[in-house]
Amino acid sequence: MGLGEIAREAGVSRQAIYLHFKSKSDLFVAMAQHGDEMAGVQEILRPGRESKTALEALDASVSAYAAMEPRIYDIASVIYSTRRSDPAAEAVWQERGNFRWQNIRRDMERLQGEGLLSDGWTVDEAADFVWSLLSLHTYENLVVERDWSIERFVRHLRIMLRRTIVKEPDSHTQ
């Protein structure tokens, strides 16, 4: 579907669309960002950013992404299913993934800064690993397909992350 068709479906002129968006990709990115605003993504992420320690931030981030997934799952699934055949959908998928990765990377930098990133991990490798675990696919596989509760999902992700990327005594593992 091109911008002309989108304009027609929205009941506005094609020129109105082009006044605000240079491309369908720009429109999709704006829609995704608006969806984030409607879902309260920044508010959901705030506890992680305001946490006093890296471990609190990591736990808050896992909770935040688990809280966001049900809110964005439907649209994210549509974008994912069309991304290989639609460059605009691919652009949105990449932009959203990068947004998520950058937030996770901040947590990994914080772990490293507090001396808690396990030996053998770089900040970027740890961010890649956590980003993959906090992906739409992990949520879909465990919560949607296997019927895990969000609480179970969060609990097991936290345990695995602490045992894998966090350098700390076992007595602190939750």
PDB file of N, CA and C in Angstrom, residues 95-153:
ATOM      1  N   GLU A  95      14.062   0.374  13.459  1.00  0.00           N
ATOM      2  CA  GLU A  95      14.057   1.539  14.342  1.00  0.00           C
ATOM      3  C   GLU A  95      13.591   1.151  15.738  1.00  0.00           C
ATOM      4  N   ARG A  96      12.538   0.361  15.846  1.00  0.00           N
ATOM      5  CA  ARG A  96      12.019  -0.077  17.143  1.00  0.00           C
ATOM      6  C   ARG A  96      13.020  -0.990  17.837  1.00  0.00           C
ATOM      7  N   GLY A  97      13.630  -1.892  17.074  1.00  0.00           N
ATOM      8  CA  GLY A  97      14.634  -2.784  17.652  1.00  0.00           C
ATOM      9  C   GLY A  97      15.829  -2.020  18.179  1.00  0.00           C
ATOM     10  N   ASN A  98      16.253  -1.002  17.449  1.00  0.00           N
ATOM     11  CA  ASN A  98      17.382  -0.186  17.887  1.00  0.00           C
ATOM     12  C   ASN A  98      17.024   0.604  19.148  1.00  0.00           C
ATOM     13  N   PHE A  99      15.808   1.116  19.215  1.00  0.00           N
ATOM     14  CA  PHE A  99      15.348   1.818  20.422  1.00  0.00           C
ATOM     15  C   PHE A  99      15.450   0.893  21.631  1.00  0.00           C
ATOM     16  N   ARG A 100      14.973  -0.327  21.478  1.00  0.00           N
ATOM     17  CA  ARG A 100      14.999  -1.307  22.570  1.00  0.00           C
ATOM     18  C   ARG A 100      16.445  -1.653  22.930  1.00  0.00           C
ATOM     19  N   TRP A 101      17.271  -1.892  21.915  1.00  0.00           N
ATOM     20  CA  TRP A 101      18.664  -2.270  22.152  1.00  0.00           C
ATOM     21  C   TRP A 101      19.408  -1.167  22.898  1.00  0.00           C
ATOM     22  N   GLN A 102      19.195   0.082  22.509  1.00  0.00           N
ATOM     23  CA  GLN A 102      19.880   1.202  23.171  1.00  0.00           C
ATOM     24  C   GLN A 102      19.495   1.277  24.650  1.00  0.00           C
ATOM     25  N   ASN A 103      18.224   1.047  24.959  1.00  0.00           N
ATOM     26  CA  ASN A 103      17.793   1.042  26.365  1.00  0.00           C
ATOM     27  C   ASN A 103      18.449  -0.092  27.135  1.00  0.00           C
ATOM     28  N   ILE A 104      18.512  -1.251  26.540  1.00  0.00           N
ATOM     29  CA  ILE A 104      19.140  -2.410  27.192  1.00  0.00           C
ATOM     30  C   ILE A 104      20.644  -2.175  27.344  1.00  0.00           C
ATOM     31  N   ARG A 105      21.258  -1.580  26.329  1.00  0.00           N
ATOM     32  CA  ARG A 105      22.699  -1.318  26.392  1.00  0.00           C
ATOM     33  C   ARG A 105      23.032  -0.401  27.567  1.00  0.00           C
ATOM     34  N   ARG A 106      22.184   0.572  27.843  1.00  0.00           N
ATOM     35  CA  ARG A 106      22.411   1.447  29.003  1.00  0.00           C
ATOM     36  C   ARG A 106      22.468   0.631  30.298  1.00  0.00           C
ATOM     37  N   ASP A 107      21.589  -0.358  30.412  1.00  0.00           N
ATOM     38  CA  ASP A 107      21.617  -1.224  31.592  1.00  0.00           C
ATOM     39  C   ASP A 107      22.924  -2.006  31.658  1.00  0.00           C
ATOM     40  N   MET A 108      23.413  -2.481  30.516  1.00  0.00           N
ATOM     41  CA  MET A 108      24.651  -3.257  30.484  1.00  0.00           C
ATOM     42  C   MET A 108      25.851  -2.372  30.818  1.00  0.00           C
ATOM     43  N   GLU A 109      25.836  -1.129  30.344  1.00  0.00           N
ATOM     44  CA  GLU A 109      26.895  -0.182  30.708  1.00  0.00           C
ATOM     45  C   GLU A 109      26.900   0.057  32.211  1.00  0.00           C
ATOM     46  N   ARG A 110      25.730   0.130  32.758  1.00  0.00           N
ATOM     47  CA  ARG A 110      25.607   0.360  34.195  1.00  0.00           C
ATOM     48  C   ARG A 110      26.132  -0.847  34.982  1.00  0.00           C
ATOM     49  N   LEU A 111      25.792  -2.063  34.519  1.00  0.00           N
ATOM     50  CA  LEU A 111      26.336  -3.263  35.166  1.00  0.00           C
ATOM     51  C   LEU A 111      27.861  -3.240  35.112  1.00  0.00           C
ATOM     52  N   GLN A 112      28.399  -2.921  33.960  1.00  0.00           N
ATOM     53  CA  GLN A 112      29.852  -2.871  33.816  1.00  0.00           C
ATOM     54  C   GLN A 112      30.437  -1.795  34.729  1.00  0.00           C
ATOM     55  N   GLY A 113      29.811  -0.633  34.757  1.00  0.00           N
ATOM     56  CA  GLY A 113      30.289   0.464  35.588  1.00  0.00           C
ATOM     57  C   GLY A 113      30.301   0.129  37.071  1.00  0.00           C
ATOM     58  N   GLU A 114      29.380  -0.722  37.508  1.00  0.00           N
ATOM     59  CA  GLU A 114      29.328  -1.135  38.914  1.00  0.00           C
ATOM     60  C   GLU A 114      30.121  -2.417  39.164  1.00  0.00           C
ATOM     61  N   GLY A 115      30.849  -2.868  38.124  1.00  0.00           N
ATOM     62  CA  GLY A 115      31.673  -4.068  38.266  1.00  0.00           C
ATOM     63  C   GLY A 115      30.871  -5.348  38.346  1.00  0.00           C
ATOM     64  N   LEU A 116      29.658  -5.342  37.813  1.00  0.00           N
ATOM     65  CA  LEU A 116      28.772  -6.508  37.935  1.00  0.00           C
ATOM     66  C   LEU A 116      28.551  -7.279  36.639  1.00  0.00           C
ATOM     67  N   LEU A 117      29.163  -6.850  35.550  1.00  0.00           N
ATOM     68  CA  LEU A 117      29.019  -7.595  34.295  1.00  0.00           C
ATOM     69  C   LEU A 117      29.958  -8.796  34.360  1.00  0.00           C
ATOM     70  N   SER A 118      29.399  -9.983  34.185  1.00  0.00           N
ATOM     71  CA  SER A 118      30.188 -11.208  34.296  1.00  0.00           C
ATOM     72  C   SER A 118      31.366 -11.202  33.341  1.00  0.00           C
ATOM     73  N   ASP A 119      32.426 -11.873  33.781  1.00  0.00           N
ATOM     74  CA  ASP A 119      33.609 -12.020  32.945  1.00  0.00           C
ATOM     75  C   ASP A 119      33.229 -12.704  31.632  1.00  0.00           C
ATOM     76  N   GLY A 120      33.857 -12.272  30.572  1.00  0.00           N
ATOM     77  CA  GLY A 120      33.625 -12.880  29.262  1.00  0.00           C
ATOM     78  C   GLY A 120      32.591 -12.150  28.424  1.00  0.00           C
ATOM     79  N   TRP A 121      31.893 -11.197  29.012  1.00  0.00           N
ATOM     80  CA  TRP A 121      30.887 -10.428  28.282  1.00  0.00           C
ATOM     81  C   TRP A 121      31.398  -9.023  28.009  1.00  0.00           C
ATOM     82  N   THR A 122      31.201  -8.556  26.792  1.00  0.00           N
ATOM     83  CA  THR A 122      31.366  -7.137  26.535  1.00  0.00           C
ATOM     84  C   THR A 122      29.996  -6.495  26.725  1.00  0.00           C
ATOM     85  N   VAL A 123      29.975  -5.183  26.836  1.00  0.00           N
ATOM     86  CA  VAL A 123      28.702  -4.478  26.975  1.00  0.00           C
ATOM     87  C   VAL A 123      27.808  -4.781  25.778  1.00  0.00           C
ATOM     88  N   ASP A 124      28.363  -4.729  24.565  1.00  0.00           N
ATOM     89  CA  ASP A 124      27.555  -4.961  23.371  1.00  0.00           C
ATOM     90  C   ASP A 124      27.064  -6.406  23.270  1.00  0.00           C
ATOM     91  N   GLU A 125      27.911  -7.371  23.626  1.00  0.00           N
ATOM     92  CA  GLU A 125      27.466  -8.765  23.602  1.00  0.00           C
ATOM     93  C   GLU A 125      26.346  -8.999  24.607  1.00  0.00           C
ATOM     94  N   ALA A 126      26.496  -8.453  25.794  1.00  0.00           N
ATOM     95  CA  ALA A 126      25.457  -8.598  26.814  1.00  0.00           C
ATOM     96  C   ALA A 126      24.169  -7.921  26.353  1.00  0.00           C
ATOM     97  N   ALA A 127      24.298  -6.739  25.733  1.00  0.00           N
ATOM     98  CA  ALA A 127      23.107  -6.051  25.221  1.00  0.00           C
ATOM     99  C   ALA A 127      22.440  -6.881  24.131  1.00  0.00           C
ATOM    100  N   ASP A 128      23.224  -7.473  23.242  1.00  0.00           N
ATOM    101  CA  ASP A 128      22.657  -8.333  22.194  1.00  0.00           C
ATOM    102  C   ASP A 128      21.894  -9.512  22.805  1.00  0.00           C
ATOM    103  N   PHE A 129      22.507 -10.146  23.795  1.00  0.00           N
ATOM    104  CA  PHE A 129      21.912 -11.314  24.432  1.00  0.00           C
ATOM    105  C   PHE A 129      20.600 -10.964  25.131  1.00  0.00           C
ATOM    106  N   VAL A 130      20.621  -9.902  25.925  1.00  0.00           N
ATOM    107  CA  VAL A 130      19.419  -9.492  26.658  1.00  0.00           C
ATOM    108  C   VAL A 130      18.347  -9.017  25.678  1.00  0.00           C
ATOM    109  N   TRP A 131      18.751  -8.269  24.659  1.00  0.00           N
ATOM    110  CA  TRP A 131      17.823  -7.798  23.624  1.00  0.00           C
ATOM    111  C   TRP A 131      17.095  -8.986  22.984  1.00  0.00           C
ATOM    112  N   SER A 132      17.842 -10.039  22.711  1.00  0.00           N
ATOM    113  CA  SER A 132      17.230 -11.227  22.113  1.00  0.00           C
ATOM    114  C   SER A 132      16.236 -11.880  23.076  1.00  0.00           C
ATOM    115  N   LEU A 133      16.596 -11.964  24.339  1.00  0.00           N
ATOM    116  CA  LEU A 133      15.700 -12.572  25.331  1.00  0.00           C
ATOM    117  C   LEU A 133      14.445 -11.736  25.572  1.00  0.00           C
ATOM    118  N   LEU A 134      14.582 -10.424  25.443  1.00  0.00           N
ATOM    119  CA  LEU A 134      13.439  -9.537  25.670  1.00  0.00           C
ATOM    120  C   LEU A 134      12.744  -9.190  24.358  1.00  0.00           C
ATOM    121  N   SER A 135      12.805 -10.095  23.408  1.00  0.00           N
ATOM    122  CA  SER A 135      12.229  -9.846  22.089  1.00  0.00           C
ATOM    123  C   SER A 135      10.772 -10.285  22.007  1.00  0.00           C
ATOM    124  N   LEU A 136      10.142  -9.817  20.965  1.00  0.00           N
ATOM    125  CA  LEU A 136       8.781 -10.242  20.644  1.00  0.00           C
ATOM    126  C   LEU A 136       8.697 -11.767  20.567  1.00  0.00           C
ATOM    127  N   HIS A 137       9.730 -12.388  20.003  1.00  0.00           N
ATOM    128  CA  HIS A 137       9.698 -13.839  19.795  1.00  0.00           C
ATOM    129  C   HIS A 137       9.710 -14.616  21.112  1.00  0.00           C
ATOM    130  N   THR A 138      10.520 -14.181  22.059  1.00  0.00           N
ATOM    131  CA  THR A 138      10.559 -14.869  23.345  1.00  0.00           C
ATOM    132  C   THR A 138       9.217 -14.723  24.052  1.00  0.00           C
ATOM    133  N   TYR A 139       8.675 -13.516  24.037  1.00  0.00           N
ATOM    134  CA  TYR A 139       7.352 -13.282  24.616  1.00  0.00           C
ATOM    135  C   TYR A 139       6.307 -14.165  23.929  1.00  0.00           C
ATOM    136  N   GLU A 140       6.318 -14.165  22.614  1.00  0.00           N
ATOM    137  CA  GLU A 140       5.344 -14.953  21.852  1.00  0.00           C
ATOM    138  C   GLU A 140       5.473 -16.439  22.161  1.00  0.00           C
ATOM    139  N   ASN A 141       6.701 -16.944  22.163  1.00  0.00           N
ATOM    140  CA  ASN A 141       6.917 -18.372  22.409  1.00  0.00           C
ATOM    141  C   ASN A 141       6.460 -18.796  23.802  1.00  0.00           C
ATOM    142  N   LEU A 142       6.800 -18.008  24.810  1.00  0.00           N
ATOM    143  CA  LEU A 142       6.511 -18.424  26.177  1.00  0.00           C
ATOM    144  C   LEU A 142       5.130 -17.997  26.673  1.00  0.00           C
ATOM    145  N   VAL A 143       4.758 -16.762  26.434  1.00  0.00           N
ATOM    146  CA  VAL A 143       3.488 -16.261  26.977  1.00  0.00           C
ATOM    147  C   VAL A 143       2.317 -16.612  26.065  1.00  0.00           C
ATOM    148  N   VAL A 144       2.458 -16.348  24.770  1.00  0.00           N
ATOM    149  CA  VAL A 144       1.350 -16.583  23.848  1.00  0.00           C
ATOM    150  C   VAL A 144       1.212 -18.072  23.525  1.00  0.00           C
ATOM    151  N   GLU A 145       2.304 -18.690  23.112  1.00  0.00           N
ATOM    152  CA  GLU A 145       2.230 -20.097  22.677  1.00  0.00           C
ATOM    153  C   GLU A 145       2.189 -21.095  23.835  1.00  0.00           C
ATOM    154  N   ARG A 146       3.032 -20.878  24.850  1.00  0.00           N
ATOM    155  CA  ARG A 146       3.131 -21.845  25.944  1.00  0.00           C
ATOM    156  C   ARG A 146       2.285 -21.448  27.152  1.00  0.00           C
ATOM    157  N   ASP A 147       1.585 -20.309  27.055  1.00  0.00           N
ATOM    158  CA  ASP A 147       0.641 -19.869  28.087  1.00  0.00           C
ATOM    159  C   ASP A 147       1.285 -19.582  29.442  1.00  0.00           C
ATOM    160  N   TRP A 148       2.529 -19.081  29.434  1.00  0.00           N
ATOM    161  CA  TRP A 148       3.142 -18.642  30.674  1.00  0.00           C
ATOM    162  C   TRP A 148       2.464 -17.349  31.117  1.00  0.00           C
ATOM    163  N   SER A 149       2.363 -17.167  32.407  1.00  0.00           N
ATOM    164  CA  SER A 149       1.892 -15.879  32.919  1.00  0.00           C
ATOM    165  C   SER A 149       3.031 -14.866  32.779  1.00  0.00           C
ATOM    166  N   ILE A 150       2.676 -13.604  32.803  1.00  0.00           N
ATOM    167  CA  ILE A 150       3.695 -12.555  32.764  1.00  0.00           C
ATOM    168  C   ILE A 150       4.599 -12.670  33.985  1.00  0.00           C
ATOM    169  N   GLU A 151       4.043 -13.000  35.120  1.00  0.00           N
ATOM    170  CA  GLU A 151       4.835 -13.128  36.344  1.00  0.00           C
ATOM    171  C   GLU A 151       5.880 -14.234  36.199  1.00  0.00           C
ATOM    172  N   ARG A 152       5.479 -15.369  35.656  1.00  0.00           N
ATOM    173  CA  ARG A 152       6.413 -16.481  35.449  1.00  0.00           C
ATOM    174  C   ARG A 152       7.492 -16.081  34.445  1.00  0.00           C
ATOM    175  N   PHE A 153       7.086 -15.436  33.375  1.00  0.00           N
ATOM    176  CA  PHE A 153       8.000 -14.948  32.346  1.00  0.00           C
ATOM    177  C   PHE A 153       9.061 -14.039  32.961  1.00  0.00           C
TER     178      PHE A 153
END
